[in-house]
Short mmCIF file of C-alpha atoms in Angstrom, two decimals:
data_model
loop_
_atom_site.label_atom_id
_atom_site.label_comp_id
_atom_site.label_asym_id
_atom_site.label_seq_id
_atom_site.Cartn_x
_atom_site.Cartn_y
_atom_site.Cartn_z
CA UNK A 1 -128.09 153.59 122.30
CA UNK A 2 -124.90 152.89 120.64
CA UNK A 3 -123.56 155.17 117.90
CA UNK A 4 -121.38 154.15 115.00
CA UNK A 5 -119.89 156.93 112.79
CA UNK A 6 -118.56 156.85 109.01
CA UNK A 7 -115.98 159.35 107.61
CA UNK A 8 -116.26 160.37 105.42
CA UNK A 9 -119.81 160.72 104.60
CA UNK A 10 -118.98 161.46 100.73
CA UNK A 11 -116.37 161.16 98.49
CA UNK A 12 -115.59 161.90 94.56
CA UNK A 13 -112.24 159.89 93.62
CA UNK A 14 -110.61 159.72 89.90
CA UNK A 15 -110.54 156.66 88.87
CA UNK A 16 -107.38 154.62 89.50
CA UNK A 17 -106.92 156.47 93.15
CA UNK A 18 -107.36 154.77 96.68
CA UNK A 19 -109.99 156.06 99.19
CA UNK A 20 -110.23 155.01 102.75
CA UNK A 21 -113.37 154.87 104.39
CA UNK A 22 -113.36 154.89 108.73
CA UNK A 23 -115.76 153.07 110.74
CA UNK A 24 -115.96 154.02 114.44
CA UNK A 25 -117.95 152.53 117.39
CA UNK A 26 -118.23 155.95 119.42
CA UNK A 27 -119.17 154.89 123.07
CA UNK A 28 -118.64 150.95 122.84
CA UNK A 29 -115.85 148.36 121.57
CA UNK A 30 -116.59 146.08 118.44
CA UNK A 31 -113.98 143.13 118.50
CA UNK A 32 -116.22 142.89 114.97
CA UNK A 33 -117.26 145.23 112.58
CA UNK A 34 -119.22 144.36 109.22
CA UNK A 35 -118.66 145.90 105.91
CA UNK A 36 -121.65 146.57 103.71
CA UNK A 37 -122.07 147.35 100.12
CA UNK A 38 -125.80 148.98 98.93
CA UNK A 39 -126.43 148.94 95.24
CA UNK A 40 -128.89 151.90 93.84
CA UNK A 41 -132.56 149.95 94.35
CA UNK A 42 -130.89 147.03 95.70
CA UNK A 43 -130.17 145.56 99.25
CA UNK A 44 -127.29 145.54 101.56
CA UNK A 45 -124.47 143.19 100.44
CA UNK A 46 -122.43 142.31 102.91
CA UNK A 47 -118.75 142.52 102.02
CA UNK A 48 -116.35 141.31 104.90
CA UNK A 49 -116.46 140.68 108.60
CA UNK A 50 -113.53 143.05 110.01
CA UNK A 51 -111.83 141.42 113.01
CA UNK A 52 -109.70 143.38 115.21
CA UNK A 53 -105.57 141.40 115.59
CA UNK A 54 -106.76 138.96 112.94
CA UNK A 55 -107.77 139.22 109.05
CA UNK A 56 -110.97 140.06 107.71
CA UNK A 57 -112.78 137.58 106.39
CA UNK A 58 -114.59 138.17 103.00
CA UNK A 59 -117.13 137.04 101.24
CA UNK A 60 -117.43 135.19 98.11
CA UNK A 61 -117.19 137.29 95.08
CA UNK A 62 -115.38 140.21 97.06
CA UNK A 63 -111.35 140.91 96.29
CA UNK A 64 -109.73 141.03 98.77
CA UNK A 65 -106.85 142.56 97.67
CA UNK A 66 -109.26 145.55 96.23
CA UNK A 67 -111.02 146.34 99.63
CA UNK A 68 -108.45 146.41 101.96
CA UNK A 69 -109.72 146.26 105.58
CA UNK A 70 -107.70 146.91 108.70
CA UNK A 71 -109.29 146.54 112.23
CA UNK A 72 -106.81 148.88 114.15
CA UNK A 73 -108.43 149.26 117.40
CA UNK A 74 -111.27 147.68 119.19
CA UNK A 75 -113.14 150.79 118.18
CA UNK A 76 -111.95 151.80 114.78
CA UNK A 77 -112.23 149.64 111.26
CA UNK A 78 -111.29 150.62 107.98
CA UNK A 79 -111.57 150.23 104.27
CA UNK A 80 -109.44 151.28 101.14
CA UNK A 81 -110.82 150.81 98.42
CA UNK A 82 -107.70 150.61 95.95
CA UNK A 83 -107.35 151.73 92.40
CA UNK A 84 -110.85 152.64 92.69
CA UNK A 85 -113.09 152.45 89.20
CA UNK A 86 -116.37 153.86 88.46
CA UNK A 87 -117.79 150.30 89.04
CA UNK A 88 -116.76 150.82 92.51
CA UNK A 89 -119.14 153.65 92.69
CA UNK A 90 -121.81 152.73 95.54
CA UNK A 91 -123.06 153.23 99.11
CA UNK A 92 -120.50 152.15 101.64
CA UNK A 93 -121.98 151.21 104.70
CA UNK A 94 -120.90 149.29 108.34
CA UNK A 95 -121.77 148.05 111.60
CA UNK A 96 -120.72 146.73 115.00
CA UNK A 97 -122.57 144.42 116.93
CA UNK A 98 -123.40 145.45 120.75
CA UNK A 99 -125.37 144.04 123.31
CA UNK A 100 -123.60 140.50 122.99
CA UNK A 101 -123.48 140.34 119.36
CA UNK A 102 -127.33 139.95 118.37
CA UNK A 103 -128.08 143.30 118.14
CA UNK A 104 -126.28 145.37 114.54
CA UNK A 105 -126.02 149.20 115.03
CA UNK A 106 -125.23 150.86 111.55
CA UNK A 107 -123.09 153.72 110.35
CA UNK A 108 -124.64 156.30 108.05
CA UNK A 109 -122.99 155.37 105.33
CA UNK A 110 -119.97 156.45 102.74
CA UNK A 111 -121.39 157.63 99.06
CA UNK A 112 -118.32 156.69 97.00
CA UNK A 113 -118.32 158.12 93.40
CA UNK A 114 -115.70 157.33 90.94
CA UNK A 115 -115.11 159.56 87.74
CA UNK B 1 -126.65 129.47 102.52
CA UNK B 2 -129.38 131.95 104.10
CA UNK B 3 -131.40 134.57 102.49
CA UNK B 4 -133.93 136.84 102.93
CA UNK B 5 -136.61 137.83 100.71
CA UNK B 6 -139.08 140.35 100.20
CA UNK B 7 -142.69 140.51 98.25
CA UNK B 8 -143.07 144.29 98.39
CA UNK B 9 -141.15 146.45 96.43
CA UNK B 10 -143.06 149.37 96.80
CA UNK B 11 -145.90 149.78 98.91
CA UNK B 12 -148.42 153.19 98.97
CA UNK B 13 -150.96 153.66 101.44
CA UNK B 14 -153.28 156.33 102.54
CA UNK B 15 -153.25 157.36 106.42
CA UNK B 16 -154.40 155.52 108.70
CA UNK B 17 -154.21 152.14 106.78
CA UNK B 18 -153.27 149.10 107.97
CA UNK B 19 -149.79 147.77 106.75
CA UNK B 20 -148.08 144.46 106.74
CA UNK B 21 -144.89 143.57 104.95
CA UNK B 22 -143.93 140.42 103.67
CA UNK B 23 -140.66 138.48 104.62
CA UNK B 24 -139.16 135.16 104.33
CA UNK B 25 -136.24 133.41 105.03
CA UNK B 26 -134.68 130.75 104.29
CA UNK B 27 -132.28 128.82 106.41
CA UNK B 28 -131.85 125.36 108.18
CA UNK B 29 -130.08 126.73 111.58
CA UNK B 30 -130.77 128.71 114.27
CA UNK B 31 -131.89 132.14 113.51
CA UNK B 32 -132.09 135.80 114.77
CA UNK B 33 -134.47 137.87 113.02
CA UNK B 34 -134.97 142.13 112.49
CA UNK B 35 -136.56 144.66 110.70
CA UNK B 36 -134.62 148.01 110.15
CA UNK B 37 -136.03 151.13 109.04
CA UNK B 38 -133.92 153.88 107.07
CA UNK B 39 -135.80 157.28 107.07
CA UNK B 40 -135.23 159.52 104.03
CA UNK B 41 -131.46 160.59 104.48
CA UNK B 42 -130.86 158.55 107.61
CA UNK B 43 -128.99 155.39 108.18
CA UNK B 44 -130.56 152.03 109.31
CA UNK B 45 -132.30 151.84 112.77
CA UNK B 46 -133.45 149.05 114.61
CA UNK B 47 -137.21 148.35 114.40
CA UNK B 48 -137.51 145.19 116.27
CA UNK B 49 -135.93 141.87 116.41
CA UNK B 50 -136.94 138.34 117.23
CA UNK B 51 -134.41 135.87 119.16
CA UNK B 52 -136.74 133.53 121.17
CA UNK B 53 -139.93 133.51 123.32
CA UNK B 54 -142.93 134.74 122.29
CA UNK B 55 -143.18 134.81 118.63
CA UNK B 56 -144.93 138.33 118.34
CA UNK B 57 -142.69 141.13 119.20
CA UNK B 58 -143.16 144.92 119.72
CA UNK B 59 -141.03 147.49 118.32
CA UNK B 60 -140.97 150.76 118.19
CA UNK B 61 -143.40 153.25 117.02
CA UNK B 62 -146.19 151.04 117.00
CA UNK B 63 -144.73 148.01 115.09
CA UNK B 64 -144.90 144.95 115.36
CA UNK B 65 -144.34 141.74 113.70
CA UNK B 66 -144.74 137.38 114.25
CA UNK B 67 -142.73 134.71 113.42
CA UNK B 68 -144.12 132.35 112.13
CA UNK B 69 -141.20 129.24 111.76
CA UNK B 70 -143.55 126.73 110.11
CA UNK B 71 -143.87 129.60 106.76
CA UNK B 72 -140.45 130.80 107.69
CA UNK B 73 -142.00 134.23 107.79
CA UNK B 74 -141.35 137.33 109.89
CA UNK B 75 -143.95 139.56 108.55
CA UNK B 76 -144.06 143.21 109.87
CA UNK B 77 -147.38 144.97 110.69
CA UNK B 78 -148.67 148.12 111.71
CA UNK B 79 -152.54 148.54 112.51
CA UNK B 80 -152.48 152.45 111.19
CA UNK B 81 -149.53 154.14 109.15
CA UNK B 82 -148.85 157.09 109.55
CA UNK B 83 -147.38 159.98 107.36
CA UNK B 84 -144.17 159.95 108.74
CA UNK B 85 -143.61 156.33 108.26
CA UNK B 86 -142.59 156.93 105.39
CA UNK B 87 -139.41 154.79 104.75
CA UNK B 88 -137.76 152.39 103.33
CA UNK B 89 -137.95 148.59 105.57
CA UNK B 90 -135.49 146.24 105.53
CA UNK B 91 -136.02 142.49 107.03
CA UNK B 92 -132.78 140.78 107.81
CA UNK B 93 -131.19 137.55 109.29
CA UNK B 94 -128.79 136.21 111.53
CA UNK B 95 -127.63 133.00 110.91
CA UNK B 96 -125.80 131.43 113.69
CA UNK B 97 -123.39 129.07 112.07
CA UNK B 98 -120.46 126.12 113.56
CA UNK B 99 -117.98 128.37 115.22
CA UNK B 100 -120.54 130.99 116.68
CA UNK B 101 -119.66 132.95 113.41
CA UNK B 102 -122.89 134.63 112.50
CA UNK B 103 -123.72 137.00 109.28
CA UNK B 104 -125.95 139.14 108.75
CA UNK B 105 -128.52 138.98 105.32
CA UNK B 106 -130.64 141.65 104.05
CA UNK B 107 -133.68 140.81 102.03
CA UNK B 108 -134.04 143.67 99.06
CA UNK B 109 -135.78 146.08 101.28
CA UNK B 110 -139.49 147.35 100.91
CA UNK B 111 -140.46 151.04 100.39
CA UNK B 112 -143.39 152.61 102.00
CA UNK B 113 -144.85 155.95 100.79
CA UNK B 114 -147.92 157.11 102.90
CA UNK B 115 -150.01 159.74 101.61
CA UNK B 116 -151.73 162.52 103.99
#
């Protein structure tokens, strides 16, 4: 099946510092990529659609200007977090859709912490 | 607006009982509907998913799981658990909207200890 990677898996940032996350489809192209946020006990909140030679688009409630995301390649999507705060402390998470869109196949996930 | 939700919190069952999960959606359009499963320390797999035709579909290991549009339901069974389903299950919908945009909601996710 198809395989989506994260990197990095973990990170520990000081607080005011930017972190970039990378999303990678490994043996397919994603045109789109989603961006996922998981809060401890909580489900997956989905942050921004990445779309690769256009903007993201985001979803209500999310700054854009905080989560940066840049789809460089048809099989690479990323996201800074800027200025990063402890609040910003969660479980990263994305995917790419395969199989003509209908099907999601997930990373495993960035654990951002911020001191 | 879509969402997903989820009656189960926390489910515990002995081996070898029967489970279903509870899930319900809510939205006016068309629909694609999936349960993922993420294993302790693993990232979200595919369990099954529902797009059209027959309204009870087959995953994998054993799962399965009906629509039902009427109760806007997509409940997930399994006849007998098994130890190593142990997991945490997320239900989750696809909302086709105008533009063939679609997004993807997650109901709160549901997890299931099973005791040897």
């Amino acid at each position: 099946g198809a395989v989506v990677s994260q990197h990095p898996s973990r990170v520990i940032c000081k607080s005011g510092t930017s972190v970039k996350i990378e999303c990678r489809s490994l043996d397919f192209q994603a045109t789109t990529m989603f961006w996922y946020r998981q809060f401890p006990k909580q489900s997956l909140m989905l942050m921004a659609t990445s779309n690769e030679g256009s903007k993201a688009t985001y979803e209500q409630g999310v700054e854009k200007d905080k989560f940066l995301i840049n789809h460089a390649s048809l099989t690479l999507s990323t996201l800074t977090v800027t200025s990063a705060h402890p609040e910003d402390s969660s479980f990263y998470i994305c995917s790419a859709p395969w199989a003509g869109g209908e099907t999601q196949y997930f990373g495993p996930g960035t654990r951002l912490l911020v001191l | 607006a879509q969402s997903v939700s989820q009656h189960n919190h926390h489910v515990i069952l002995s081996e070898a009982a029967s489970l279903e999960l509870g899930c319900n959606y809510s939205y006016g359009g068309t629909v694609n509907l999936f349960w993922y499963v993420q294993y302790p320390g693993q990232h979200l797999q595919l369990l099954l998913k529902y797009f059209s035709g027959d309204p009870l579909v087959k995953g994998i290991k054993g799962f399965e799981a009906e629509f039902i549009k009427s109760k806007f339901s997509f409940n997930l069974r399994k006849p007998s658990v098994q130890w190593s389903d142990t997991a945490e299950y997320f239900c989750a919908v696809n909302g086709v909207f105008s533009g063939g945009y679609q997004k993807v909601t997650f109901g709160t996710g549901t997890k299931l200890q099973v005791i040897p």
